[in-house]
PDB file of C-alpha atoms in Angstrom:
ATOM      1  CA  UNK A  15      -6.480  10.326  15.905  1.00  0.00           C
ATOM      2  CA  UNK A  16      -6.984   7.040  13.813  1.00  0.00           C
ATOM      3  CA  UNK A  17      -8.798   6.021  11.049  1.00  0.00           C
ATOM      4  CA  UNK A  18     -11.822   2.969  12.141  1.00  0.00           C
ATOM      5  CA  UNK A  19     -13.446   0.533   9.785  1.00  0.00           C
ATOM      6  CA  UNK A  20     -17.246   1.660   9.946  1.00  0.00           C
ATOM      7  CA  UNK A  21     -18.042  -1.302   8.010  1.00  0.00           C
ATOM      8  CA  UNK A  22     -21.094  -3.027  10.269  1.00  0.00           C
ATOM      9  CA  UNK A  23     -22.112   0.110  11.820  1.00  0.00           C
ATOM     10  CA  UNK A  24     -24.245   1.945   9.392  1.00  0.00           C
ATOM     11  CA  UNK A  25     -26.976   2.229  11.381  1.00  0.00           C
ATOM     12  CA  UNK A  26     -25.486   3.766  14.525  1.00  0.00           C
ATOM     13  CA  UNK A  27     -26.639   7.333  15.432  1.00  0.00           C
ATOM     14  CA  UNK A  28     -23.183   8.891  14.444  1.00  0.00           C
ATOM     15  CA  UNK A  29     -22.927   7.404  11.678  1.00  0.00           C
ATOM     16  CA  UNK A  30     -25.746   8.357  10.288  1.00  0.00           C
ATOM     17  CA  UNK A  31     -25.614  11.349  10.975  1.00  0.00           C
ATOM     18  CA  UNK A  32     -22.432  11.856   9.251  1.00  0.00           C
ATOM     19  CA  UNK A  33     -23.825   9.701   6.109  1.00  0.00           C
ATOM     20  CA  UNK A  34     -26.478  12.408   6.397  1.00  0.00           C
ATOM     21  CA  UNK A  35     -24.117  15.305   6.162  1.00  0.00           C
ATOM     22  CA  UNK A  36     -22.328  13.775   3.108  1.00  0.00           C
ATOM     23  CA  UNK A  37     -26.069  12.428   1.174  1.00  0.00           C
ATOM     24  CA  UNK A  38     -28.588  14.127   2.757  1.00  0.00           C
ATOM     25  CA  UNK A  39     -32.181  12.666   2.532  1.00  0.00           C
ATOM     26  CA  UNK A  40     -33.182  10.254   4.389  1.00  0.00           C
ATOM     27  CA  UNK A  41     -33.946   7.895   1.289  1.00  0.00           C
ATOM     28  CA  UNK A  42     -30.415   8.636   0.086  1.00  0.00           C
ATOM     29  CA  UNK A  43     -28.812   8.082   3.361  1.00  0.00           C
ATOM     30  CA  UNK A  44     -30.349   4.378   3.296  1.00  0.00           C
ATOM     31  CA  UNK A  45     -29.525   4.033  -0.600  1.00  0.00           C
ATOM     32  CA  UNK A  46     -25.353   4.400   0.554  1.00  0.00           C
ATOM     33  CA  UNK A  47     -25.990   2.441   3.371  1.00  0.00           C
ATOM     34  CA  UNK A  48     -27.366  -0.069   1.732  1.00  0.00           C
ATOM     35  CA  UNK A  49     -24.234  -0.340  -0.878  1.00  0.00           C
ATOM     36  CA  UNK A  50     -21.929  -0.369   2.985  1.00  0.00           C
ATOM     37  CA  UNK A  51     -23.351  -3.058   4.419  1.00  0.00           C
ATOM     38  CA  UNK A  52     -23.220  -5.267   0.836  1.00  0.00           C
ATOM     39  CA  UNK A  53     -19.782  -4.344   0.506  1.00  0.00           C
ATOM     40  CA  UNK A  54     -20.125  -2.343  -2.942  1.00  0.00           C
ATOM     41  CA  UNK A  55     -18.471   0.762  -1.266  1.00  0.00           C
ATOM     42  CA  UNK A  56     -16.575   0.874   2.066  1.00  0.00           C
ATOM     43  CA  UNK A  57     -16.841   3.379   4.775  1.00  0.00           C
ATOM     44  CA  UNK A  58     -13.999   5.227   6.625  1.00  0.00           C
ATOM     45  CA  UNK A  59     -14.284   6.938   9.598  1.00  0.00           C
ATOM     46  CA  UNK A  60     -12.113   9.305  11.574  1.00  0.00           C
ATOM     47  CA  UNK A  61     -12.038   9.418  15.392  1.00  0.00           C
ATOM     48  CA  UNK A  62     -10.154  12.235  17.472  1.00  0.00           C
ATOM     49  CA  UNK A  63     -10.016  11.362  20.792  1.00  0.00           C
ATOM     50  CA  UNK A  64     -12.560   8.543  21.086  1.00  0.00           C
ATOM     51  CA  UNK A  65     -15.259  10.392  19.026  1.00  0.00           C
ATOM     52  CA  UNK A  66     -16.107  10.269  15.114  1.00  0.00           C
ATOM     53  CA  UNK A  67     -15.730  13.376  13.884  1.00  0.00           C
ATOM     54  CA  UNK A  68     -15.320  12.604   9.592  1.00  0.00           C
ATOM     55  CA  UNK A  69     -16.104   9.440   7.462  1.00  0.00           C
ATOM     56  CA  UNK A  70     -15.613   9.073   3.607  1.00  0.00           C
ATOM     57  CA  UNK A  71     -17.394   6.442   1.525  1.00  0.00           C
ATOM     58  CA  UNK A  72     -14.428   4.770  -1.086  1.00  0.00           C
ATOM     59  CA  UNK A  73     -14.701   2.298  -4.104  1.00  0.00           C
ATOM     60  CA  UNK A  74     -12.739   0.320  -5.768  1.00  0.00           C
ATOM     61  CA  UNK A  75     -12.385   1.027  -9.314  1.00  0.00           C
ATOM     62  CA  UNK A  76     -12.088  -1.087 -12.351  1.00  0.00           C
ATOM     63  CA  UNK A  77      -8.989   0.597 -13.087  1.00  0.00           C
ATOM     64  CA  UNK A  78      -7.950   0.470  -9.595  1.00  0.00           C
ATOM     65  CA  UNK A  79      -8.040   3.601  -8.361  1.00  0.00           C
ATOM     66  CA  UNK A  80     -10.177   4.601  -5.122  1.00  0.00           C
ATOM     67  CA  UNK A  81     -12.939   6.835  -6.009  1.00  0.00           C
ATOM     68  CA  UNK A  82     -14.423   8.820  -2.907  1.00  0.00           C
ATOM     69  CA  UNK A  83     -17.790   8.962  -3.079  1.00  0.00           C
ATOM     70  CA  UNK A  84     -18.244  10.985  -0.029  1.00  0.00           C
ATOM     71  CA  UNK A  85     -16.670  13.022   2.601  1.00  0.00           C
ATOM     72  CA  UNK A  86     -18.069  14.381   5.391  1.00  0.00           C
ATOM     73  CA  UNK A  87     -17.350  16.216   9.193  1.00  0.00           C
ATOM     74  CA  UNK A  88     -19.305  16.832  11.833  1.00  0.00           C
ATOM     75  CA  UNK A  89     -20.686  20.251  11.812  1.00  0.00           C
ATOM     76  CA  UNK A  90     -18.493  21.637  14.811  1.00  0.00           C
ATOM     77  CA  UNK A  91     -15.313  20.121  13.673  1.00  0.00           C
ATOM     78  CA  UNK A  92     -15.773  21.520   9.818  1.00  0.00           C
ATOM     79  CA  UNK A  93     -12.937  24.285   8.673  1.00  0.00           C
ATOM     80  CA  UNK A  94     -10.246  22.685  11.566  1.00  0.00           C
ATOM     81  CA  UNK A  95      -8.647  20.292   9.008  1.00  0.00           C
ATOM     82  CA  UNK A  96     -10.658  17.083   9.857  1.00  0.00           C
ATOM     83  CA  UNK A  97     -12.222  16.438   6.066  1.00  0.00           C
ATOM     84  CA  UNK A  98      -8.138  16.520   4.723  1.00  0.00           C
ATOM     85  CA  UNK A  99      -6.976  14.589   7.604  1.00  0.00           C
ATOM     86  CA  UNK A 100      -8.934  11.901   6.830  1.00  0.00           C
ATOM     87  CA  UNK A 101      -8.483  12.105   3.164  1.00  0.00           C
ATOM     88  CA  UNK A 102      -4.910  12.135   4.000  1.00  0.00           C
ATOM     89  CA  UNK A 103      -4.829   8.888   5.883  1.00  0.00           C
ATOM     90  CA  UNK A 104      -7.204   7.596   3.347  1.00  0.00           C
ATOM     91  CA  UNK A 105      -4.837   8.121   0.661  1.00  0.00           C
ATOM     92  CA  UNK A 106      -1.364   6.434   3.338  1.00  0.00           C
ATOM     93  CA  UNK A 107      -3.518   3.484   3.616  1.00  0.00           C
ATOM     94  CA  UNK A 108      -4.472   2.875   0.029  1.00  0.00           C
ATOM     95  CA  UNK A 109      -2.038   0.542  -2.255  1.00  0.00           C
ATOM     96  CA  UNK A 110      -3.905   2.134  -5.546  1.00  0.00           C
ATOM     97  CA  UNK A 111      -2.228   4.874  -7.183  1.00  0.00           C
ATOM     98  CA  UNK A 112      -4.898   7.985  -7.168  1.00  0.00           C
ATOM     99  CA  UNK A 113      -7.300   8.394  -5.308  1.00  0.00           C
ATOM    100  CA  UNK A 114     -10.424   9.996  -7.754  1.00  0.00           C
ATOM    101  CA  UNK A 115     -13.618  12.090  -7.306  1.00  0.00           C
ATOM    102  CA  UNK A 116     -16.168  13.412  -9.207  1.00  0.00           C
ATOM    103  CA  UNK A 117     -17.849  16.443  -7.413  1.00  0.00           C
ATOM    104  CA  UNK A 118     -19.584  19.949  -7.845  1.00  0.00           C
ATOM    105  CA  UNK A 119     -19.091  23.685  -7.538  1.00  0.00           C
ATOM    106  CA  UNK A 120     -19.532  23.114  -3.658  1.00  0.00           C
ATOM    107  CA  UNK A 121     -16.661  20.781  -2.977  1.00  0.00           C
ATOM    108  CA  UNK A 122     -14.556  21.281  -5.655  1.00  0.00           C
ATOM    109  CA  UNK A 123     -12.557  23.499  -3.372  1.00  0.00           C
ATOM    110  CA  UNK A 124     -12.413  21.012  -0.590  1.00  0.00           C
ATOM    111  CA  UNK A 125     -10.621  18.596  -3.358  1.00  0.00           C
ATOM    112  CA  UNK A 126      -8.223  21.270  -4.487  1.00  0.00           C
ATOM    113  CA  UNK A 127      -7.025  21.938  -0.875  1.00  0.00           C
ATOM    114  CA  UNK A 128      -6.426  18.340  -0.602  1.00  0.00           C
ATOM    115  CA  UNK A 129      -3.884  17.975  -3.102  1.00  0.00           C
ATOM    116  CA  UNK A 130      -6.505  17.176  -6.184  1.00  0.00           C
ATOM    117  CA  UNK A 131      -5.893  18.469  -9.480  1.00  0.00           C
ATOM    118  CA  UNK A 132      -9.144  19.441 -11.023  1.00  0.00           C
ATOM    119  CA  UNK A 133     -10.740  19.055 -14.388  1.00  0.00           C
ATOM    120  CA  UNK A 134     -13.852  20.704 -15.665  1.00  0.00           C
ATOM    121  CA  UNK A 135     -16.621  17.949 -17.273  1.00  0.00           C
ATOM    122  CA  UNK A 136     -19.363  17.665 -19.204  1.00  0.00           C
ATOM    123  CA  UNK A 137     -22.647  18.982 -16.743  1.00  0.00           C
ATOM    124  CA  UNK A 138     -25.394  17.182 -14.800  1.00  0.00           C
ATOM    125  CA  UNK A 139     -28.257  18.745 -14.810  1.00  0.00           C
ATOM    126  CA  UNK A 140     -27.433  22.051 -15.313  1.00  0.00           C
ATOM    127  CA  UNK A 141     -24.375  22.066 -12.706  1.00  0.00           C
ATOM    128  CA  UNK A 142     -20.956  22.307 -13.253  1.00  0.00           C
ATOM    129  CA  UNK A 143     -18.914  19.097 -12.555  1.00  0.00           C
ATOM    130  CA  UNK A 144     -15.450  18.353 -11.605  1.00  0.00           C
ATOM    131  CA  UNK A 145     -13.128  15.170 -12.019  1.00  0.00           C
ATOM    132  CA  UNK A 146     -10.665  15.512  -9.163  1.00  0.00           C
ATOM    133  CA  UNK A 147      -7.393  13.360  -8.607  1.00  0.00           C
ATOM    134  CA  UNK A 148      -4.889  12.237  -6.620  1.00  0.00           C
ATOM    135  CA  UNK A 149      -1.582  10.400  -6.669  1.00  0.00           C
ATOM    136  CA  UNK A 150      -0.734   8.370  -4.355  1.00  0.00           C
ATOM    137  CA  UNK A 151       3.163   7.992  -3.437  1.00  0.00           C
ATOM    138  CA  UNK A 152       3.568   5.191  -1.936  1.00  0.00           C
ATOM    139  CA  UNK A 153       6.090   5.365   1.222  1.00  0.00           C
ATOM    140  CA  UNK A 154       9.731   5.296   1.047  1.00  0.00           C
ATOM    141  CA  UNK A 155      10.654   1.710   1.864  1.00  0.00           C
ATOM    142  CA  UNK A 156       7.206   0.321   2.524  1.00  0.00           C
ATOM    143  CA  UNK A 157       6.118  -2.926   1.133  1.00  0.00           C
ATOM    144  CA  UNK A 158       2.660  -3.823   0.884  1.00  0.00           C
ATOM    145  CA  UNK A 159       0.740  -0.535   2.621  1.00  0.00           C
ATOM    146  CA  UNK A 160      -3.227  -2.190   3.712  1.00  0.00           C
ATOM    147  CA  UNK A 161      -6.319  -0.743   3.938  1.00  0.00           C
ATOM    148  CA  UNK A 162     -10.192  -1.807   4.691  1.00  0.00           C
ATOM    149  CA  UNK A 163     -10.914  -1.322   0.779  1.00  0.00           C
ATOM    150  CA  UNK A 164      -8.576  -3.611  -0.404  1.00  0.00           C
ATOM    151  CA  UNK A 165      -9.683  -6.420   1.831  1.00  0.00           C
ATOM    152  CA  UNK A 166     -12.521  -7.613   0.450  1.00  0.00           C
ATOM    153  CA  UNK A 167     -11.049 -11.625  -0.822  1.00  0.00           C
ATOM    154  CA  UNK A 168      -9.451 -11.749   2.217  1.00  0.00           C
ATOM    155  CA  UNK A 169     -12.332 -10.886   4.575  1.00  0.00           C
ATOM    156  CA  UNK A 170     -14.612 -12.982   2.753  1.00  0.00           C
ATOM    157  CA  UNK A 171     -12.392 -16.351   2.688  1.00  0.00           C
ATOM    158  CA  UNK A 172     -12.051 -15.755   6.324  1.00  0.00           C
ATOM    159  CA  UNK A 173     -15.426 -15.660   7.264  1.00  0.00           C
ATOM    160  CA  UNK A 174     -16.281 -18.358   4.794  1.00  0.00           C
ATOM    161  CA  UNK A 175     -13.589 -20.668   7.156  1.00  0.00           C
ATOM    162  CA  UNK A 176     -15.115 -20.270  10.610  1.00  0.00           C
ATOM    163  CA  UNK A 177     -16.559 -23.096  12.514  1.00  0.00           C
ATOM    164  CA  UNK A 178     -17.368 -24.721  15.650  1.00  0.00           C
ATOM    165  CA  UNK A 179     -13.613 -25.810  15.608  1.00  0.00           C
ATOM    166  CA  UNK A 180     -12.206 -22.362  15.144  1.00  0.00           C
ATOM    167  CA  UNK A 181     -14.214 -20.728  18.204  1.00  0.00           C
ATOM    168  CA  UNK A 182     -13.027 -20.655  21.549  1.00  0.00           C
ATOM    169  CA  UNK A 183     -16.599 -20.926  22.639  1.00  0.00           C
ATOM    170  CA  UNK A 184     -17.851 -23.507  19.914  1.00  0.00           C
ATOM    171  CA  UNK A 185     -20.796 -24.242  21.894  1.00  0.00           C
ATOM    172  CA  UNK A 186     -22.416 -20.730  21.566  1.00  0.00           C
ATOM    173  CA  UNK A 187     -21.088 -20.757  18.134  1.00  0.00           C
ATOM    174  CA  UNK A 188     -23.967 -21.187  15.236  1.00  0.00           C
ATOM    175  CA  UNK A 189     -24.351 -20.141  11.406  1.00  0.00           C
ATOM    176  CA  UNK A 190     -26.450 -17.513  12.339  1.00  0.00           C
ATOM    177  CA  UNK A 191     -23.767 -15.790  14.564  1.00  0.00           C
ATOM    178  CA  UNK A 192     -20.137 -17.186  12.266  1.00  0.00           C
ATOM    179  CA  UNK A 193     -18.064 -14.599  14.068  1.00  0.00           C
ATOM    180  CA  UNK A 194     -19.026 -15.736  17.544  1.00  0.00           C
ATOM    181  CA  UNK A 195     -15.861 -16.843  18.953  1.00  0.00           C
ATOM    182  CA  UNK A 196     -13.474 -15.944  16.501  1.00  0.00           C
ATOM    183  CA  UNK A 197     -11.896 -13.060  17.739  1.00  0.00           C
ATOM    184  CA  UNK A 198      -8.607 -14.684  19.129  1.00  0.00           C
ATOM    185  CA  UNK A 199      -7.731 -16.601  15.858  1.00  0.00           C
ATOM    186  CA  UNK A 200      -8.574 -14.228  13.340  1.00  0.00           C
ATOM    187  CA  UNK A 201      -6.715 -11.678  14.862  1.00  0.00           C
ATOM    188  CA  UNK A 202      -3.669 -13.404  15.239  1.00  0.00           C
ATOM    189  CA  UNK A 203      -4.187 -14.758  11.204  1.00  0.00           C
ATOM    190  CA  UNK A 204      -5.016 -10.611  10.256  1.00  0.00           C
ATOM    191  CA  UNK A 205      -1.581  -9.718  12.542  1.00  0.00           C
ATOM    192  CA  UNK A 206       0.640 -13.310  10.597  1.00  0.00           C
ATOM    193  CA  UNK A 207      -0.704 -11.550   7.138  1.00  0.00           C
ATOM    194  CA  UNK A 208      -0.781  -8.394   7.034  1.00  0.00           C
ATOM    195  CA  UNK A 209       1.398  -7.429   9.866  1.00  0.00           C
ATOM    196  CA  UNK A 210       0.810  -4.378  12.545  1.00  0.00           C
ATOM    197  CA  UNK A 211      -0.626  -5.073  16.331  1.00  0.00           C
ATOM    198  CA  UNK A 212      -3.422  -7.011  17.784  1.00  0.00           C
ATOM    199  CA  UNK A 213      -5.537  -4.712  20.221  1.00  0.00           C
ATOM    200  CA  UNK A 214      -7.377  -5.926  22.865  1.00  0.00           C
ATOM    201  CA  UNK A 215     -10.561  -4.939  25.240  1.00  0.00           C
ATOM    202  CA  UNK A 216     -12.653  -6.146  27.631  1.00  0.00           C
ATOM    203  CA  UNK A 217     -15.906  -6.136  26.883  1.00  0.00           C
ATOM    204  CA  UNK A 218     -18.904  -4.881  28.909  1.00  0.00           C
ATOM    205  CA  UNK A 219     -22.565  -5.823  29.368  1.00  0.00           C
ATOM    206  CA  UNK A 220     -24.736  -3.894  31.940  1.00  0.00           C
ATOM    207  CA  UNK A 221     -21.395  -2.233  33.335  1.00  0.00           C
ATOM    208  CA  UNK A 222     -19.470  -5.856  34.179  1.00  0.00           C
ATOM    209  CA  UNK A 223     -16.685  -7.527  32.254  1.00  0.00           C
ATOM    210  CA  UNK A 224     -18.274 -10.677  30.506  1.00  0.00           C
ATOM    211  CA  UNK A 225     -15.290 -11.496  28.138  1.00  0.00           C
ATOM    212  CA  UNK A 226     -12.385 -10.225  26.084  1.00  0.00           C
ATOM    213  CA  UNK A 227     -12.128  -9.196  22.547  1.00  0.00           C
ATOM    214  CA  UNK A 228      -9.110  -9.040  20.199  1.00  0.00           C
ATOM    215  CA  UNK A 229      -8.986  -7.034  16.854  1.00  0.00           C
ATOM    216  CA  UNK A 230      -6.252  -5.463  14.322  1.00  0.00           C
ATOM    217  CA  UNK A 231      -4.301  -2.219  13.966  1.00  0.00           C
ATOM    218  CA  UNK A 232      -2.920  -2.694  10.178  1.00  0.00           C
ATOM    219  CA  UNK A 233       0.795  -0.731   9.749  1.00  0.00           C
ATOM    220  CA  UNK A 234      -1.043   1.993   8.109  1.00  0.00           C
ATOM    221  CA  UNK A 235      -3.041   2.959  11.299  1.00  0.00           C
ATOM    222  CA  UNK A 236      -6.358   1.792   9.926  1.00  0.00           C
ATOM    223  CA  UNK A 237      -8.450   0.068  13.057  1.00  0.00           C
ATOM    224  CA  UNK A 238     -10.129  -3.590  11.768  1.00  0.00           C
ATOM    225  CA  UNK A 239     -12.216  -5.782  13.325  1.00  0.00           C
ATOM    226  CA  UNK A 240     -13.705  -8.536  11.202  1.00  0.00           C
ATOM    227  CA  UNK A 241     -15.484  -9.860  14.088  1.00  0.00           C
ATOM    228  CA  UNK A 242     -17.372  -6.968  15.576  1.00  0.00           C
ATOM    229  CA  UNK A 243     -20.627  -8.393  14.574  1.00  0.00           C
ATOM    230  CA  UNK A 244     -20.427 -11.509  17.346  1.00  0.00           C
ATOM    231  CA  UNK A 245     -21.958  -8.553  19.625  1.00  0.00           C
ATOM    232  CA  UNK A 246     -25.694  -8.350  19.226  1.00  0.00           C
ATOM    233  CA  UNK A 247     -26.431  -4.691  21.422  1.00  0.00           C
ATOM    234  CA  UNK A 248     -25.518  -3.530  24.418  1.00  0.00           C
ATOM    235  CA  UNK A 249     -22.082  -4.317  24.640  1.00  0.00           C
ATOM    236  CA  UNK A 250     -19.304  -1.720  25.621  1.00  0.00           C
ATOM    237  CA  UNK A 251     -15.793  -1.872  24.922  1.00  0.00           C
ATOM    238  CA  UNK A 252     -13.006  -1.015  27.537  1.00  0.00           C
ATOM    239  CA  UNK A 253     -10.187   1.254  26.550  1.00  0.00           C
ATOM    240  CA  UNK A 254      -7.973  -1.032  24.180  1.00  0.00           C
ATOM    241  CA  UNK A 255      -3.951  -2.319  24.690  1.00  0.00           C
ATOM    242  CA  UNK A 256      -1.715  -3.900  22.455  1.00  0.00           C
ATOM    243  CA  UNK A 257      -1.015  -7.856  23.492  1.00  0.00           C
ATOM    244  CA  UNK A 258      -1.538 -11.337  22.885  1.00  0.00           C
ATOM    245  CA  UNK A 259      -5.009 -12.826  22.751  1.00  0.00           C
ATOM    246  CA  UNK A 260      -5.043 -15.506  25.537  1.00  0.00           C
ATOM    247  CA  UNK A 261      -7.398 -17.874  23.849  1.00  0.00           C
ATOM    248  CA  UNK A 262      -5.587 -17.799  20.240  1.00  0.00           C
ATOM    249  CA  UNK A 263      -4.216 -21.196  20.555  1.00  0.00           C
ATOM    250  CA  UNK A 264      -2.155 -22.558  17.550  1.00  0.00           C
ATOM    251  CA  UNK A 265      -4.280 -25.565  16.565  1.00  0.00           C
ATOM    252  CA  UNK A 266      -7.015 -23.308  15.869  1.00  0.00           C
ATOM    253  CA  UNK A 267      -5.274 -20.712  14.417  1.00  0.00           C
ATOM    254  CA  UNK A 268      -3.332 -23.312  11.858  1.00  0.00           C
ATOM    255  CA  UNK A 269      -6.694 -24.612  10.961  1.00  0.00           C
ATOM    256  CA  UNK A 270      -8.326 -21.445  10.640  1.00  0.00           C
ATOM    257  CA  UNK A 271      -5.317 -20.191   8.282  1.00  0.00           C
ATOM    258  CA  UNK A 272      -5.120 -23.587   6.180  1.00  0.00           C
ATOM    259  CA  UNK A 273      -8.935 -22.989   5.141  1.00  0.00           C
ATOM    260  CA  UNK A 274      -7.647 -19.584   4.213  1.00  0.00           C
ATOM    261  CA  UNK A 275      -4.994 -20.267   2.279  1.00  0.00           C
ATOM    262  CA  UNK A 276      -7.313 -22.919   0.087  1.00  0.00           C
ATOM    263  CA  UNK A 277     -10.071 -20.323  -0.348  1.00  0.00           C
ATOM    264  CA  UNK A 278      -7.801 -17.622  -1.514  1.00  0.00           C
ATOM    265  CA  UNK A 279      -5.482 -20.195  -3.882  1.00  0.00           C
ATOM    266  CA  UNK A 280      -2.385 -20.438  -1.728  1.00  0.00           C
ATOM    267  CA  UNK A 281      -1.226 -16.999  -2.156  1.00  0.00           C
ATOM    268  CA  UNK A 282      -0.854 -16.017   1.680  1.00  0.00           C
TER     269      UNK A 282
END
C-alpha cells in the first residue's frame, strides 16, 4: 500500500475513472483535470498491491492548510477502509497543520469517520454544507515530513535547470522533451534534499528492456517521479528496487544542484 504522485497522468483510464467517481460529468472531470495538469491542485493516489484503488485532489491554501477537494474509491473497494487510508497518509505526508474540506450531506459522514470535526454553513443552493477539519500532529521526532503538494518551488526550479549537460543521453535530449535524460541526477538531488530512497526499474518497450529509470520514495511513503513525462506511450515499468542510479555521475549532479540552489535563493 503506498501513496503515488498522479501528477502527469490525468488522462489515464484509471484515473479517470476515479476523477469521475469523485466529479462526475464528463465536462467536470476535464474542468479538475485541467487545474492537475497546471498545477493549481495536486492529485493523490492510493495503490494496494500494484492497482489504484483511491485518489484525492488537495490544495494549498492561503492560510496553509490542505483543503481536499476530492476523495474518491473505486466502486469494489468502497466501505473496506480505502477512502480513510488514503486520507490518513494524506494527512502523515502533509507539513500543514489541518487538513480542511468543505462538503455535503453525502460525505459529511465520510469526514467525520476520518477524524474531521464538522461545522454546519451557510447553504448552496438549497443543500446543506459542511466545513470539515483536521489537525495534523506532526510525528514525534520528525523533522521536515514531505509531500507532492508542498513541492511545487522545488519541482519547478528543477525542471527549469535541465539541459543537454545534465542528461545522460544529451543527444536525444531537446526543449520539447526537458526531462529526457534526467532521471539519474534528479533523483539523486530529490534523495540529497529531501531524504528517503531512490527506486529503480527497468523500463520496457514492446516487452524488451530499452533502459533504466530512477525515481524517489520521500520518508513519508509518498512515490515521486519528476521525470515520468520523458516516456511518450508505450512504455512499461519493471517491478521497482531500492539502489543507486548507475548513470548519476557527480559532475552532473553538482551542476544540476548548483542551478537549483540559484533558482530557489540558496536555501537547499
Amino acid at each position: 500500500m503506498a501513496l503515488v504522485d498522479l501528477r502527469g497522468r490525468e488522462d489515464e483510464p484509471a484515473v479517470r475513472a476515479l476523477l469521475a467517481c469523485a466529479h462526475g460529468s464528463a465536462p467536470s472531470v476535464d474542468r479538475a483535470a485541467a487545474r492537475y495538469r497546471t498545477g493549481e491542485w495536486v492529485l493523490i493516489g492510493w495503490e494496494e498491491g500494484g492497482a489504484l484503488v483511491a485518489c484525492a485532489g488537495v490544495e494549498r491554501g492561503a492560510s496553509g492548510d490542505i483543503a481536499m477537494r476530492s476523495v474518491a474509491v473505486v466502486p469494489e473497494r468502497r466501505g473496506q477502509g480505502s477512502g480513510r487510508a488514503l486520507v490518513d497518509a494524506v494527512a502523515g505526508a502533509a507539513t500543514a497543520r489541518r487538513l480542511v474540506a468543505e462538503t455535503d450531506e453525502d460525505a459529511v459522514g465520510f469526514y467525520r469517520n476520518c477524524g474531521f470535526s464538522v461545522e454546519r454553513i451557510e447553504p448552496r443552493a438549497g443543500r446543506a454544507r459542511f466545513r470539515c477539519a483536521r489537525t495534523i500532529e506532526p510525528p514525534a521526532g520528525s523533522t521536515a515530513a514531505v509531500s507532492a503538494f508542498t513541492l511545487g518551488e522545488l519541482e519547478r526550479a528543477i525542471e527549469e535547470s535541465w539541459g543537454a549537460d545534465t542528461s545522460d543521453d544529451p543527444g536525444e535530449w531537446s526543449e520539447v522533451n526537458p526531462a529526457r535524460g534526467q532521471c539519474a541526477v534528479t533523483s539523486v538531488l530529490v534523495r540529497d534534499l529531501l531524504g528517503g530512497e531512490i527506486l529503480i526499474a527497468g523500463v520496457l518497450r514492446d516487452g524488451e528492456r530499452v533502459e533504466r529509470h530512477a525515481w524517489n520514495r520521500l520518508p513519508s511513503g509518498l512515490s515521486l517521479d519528476l521525470t515520468r513525462s520523458q516516456f511518450r506511450g508505450g512504455e512499461e515499468l519493471e517491478e521497482p528496487e531500492a539502489g543507486e542510479p548507475i548513470l548519476a555521475d557527480r559532475v552532473r549532479c553538482e551542476l544540476l544542484a548548483e542551478r537549483v540552489r540559484a533558482r530557489l535563493g540558496g536555501v537547499t
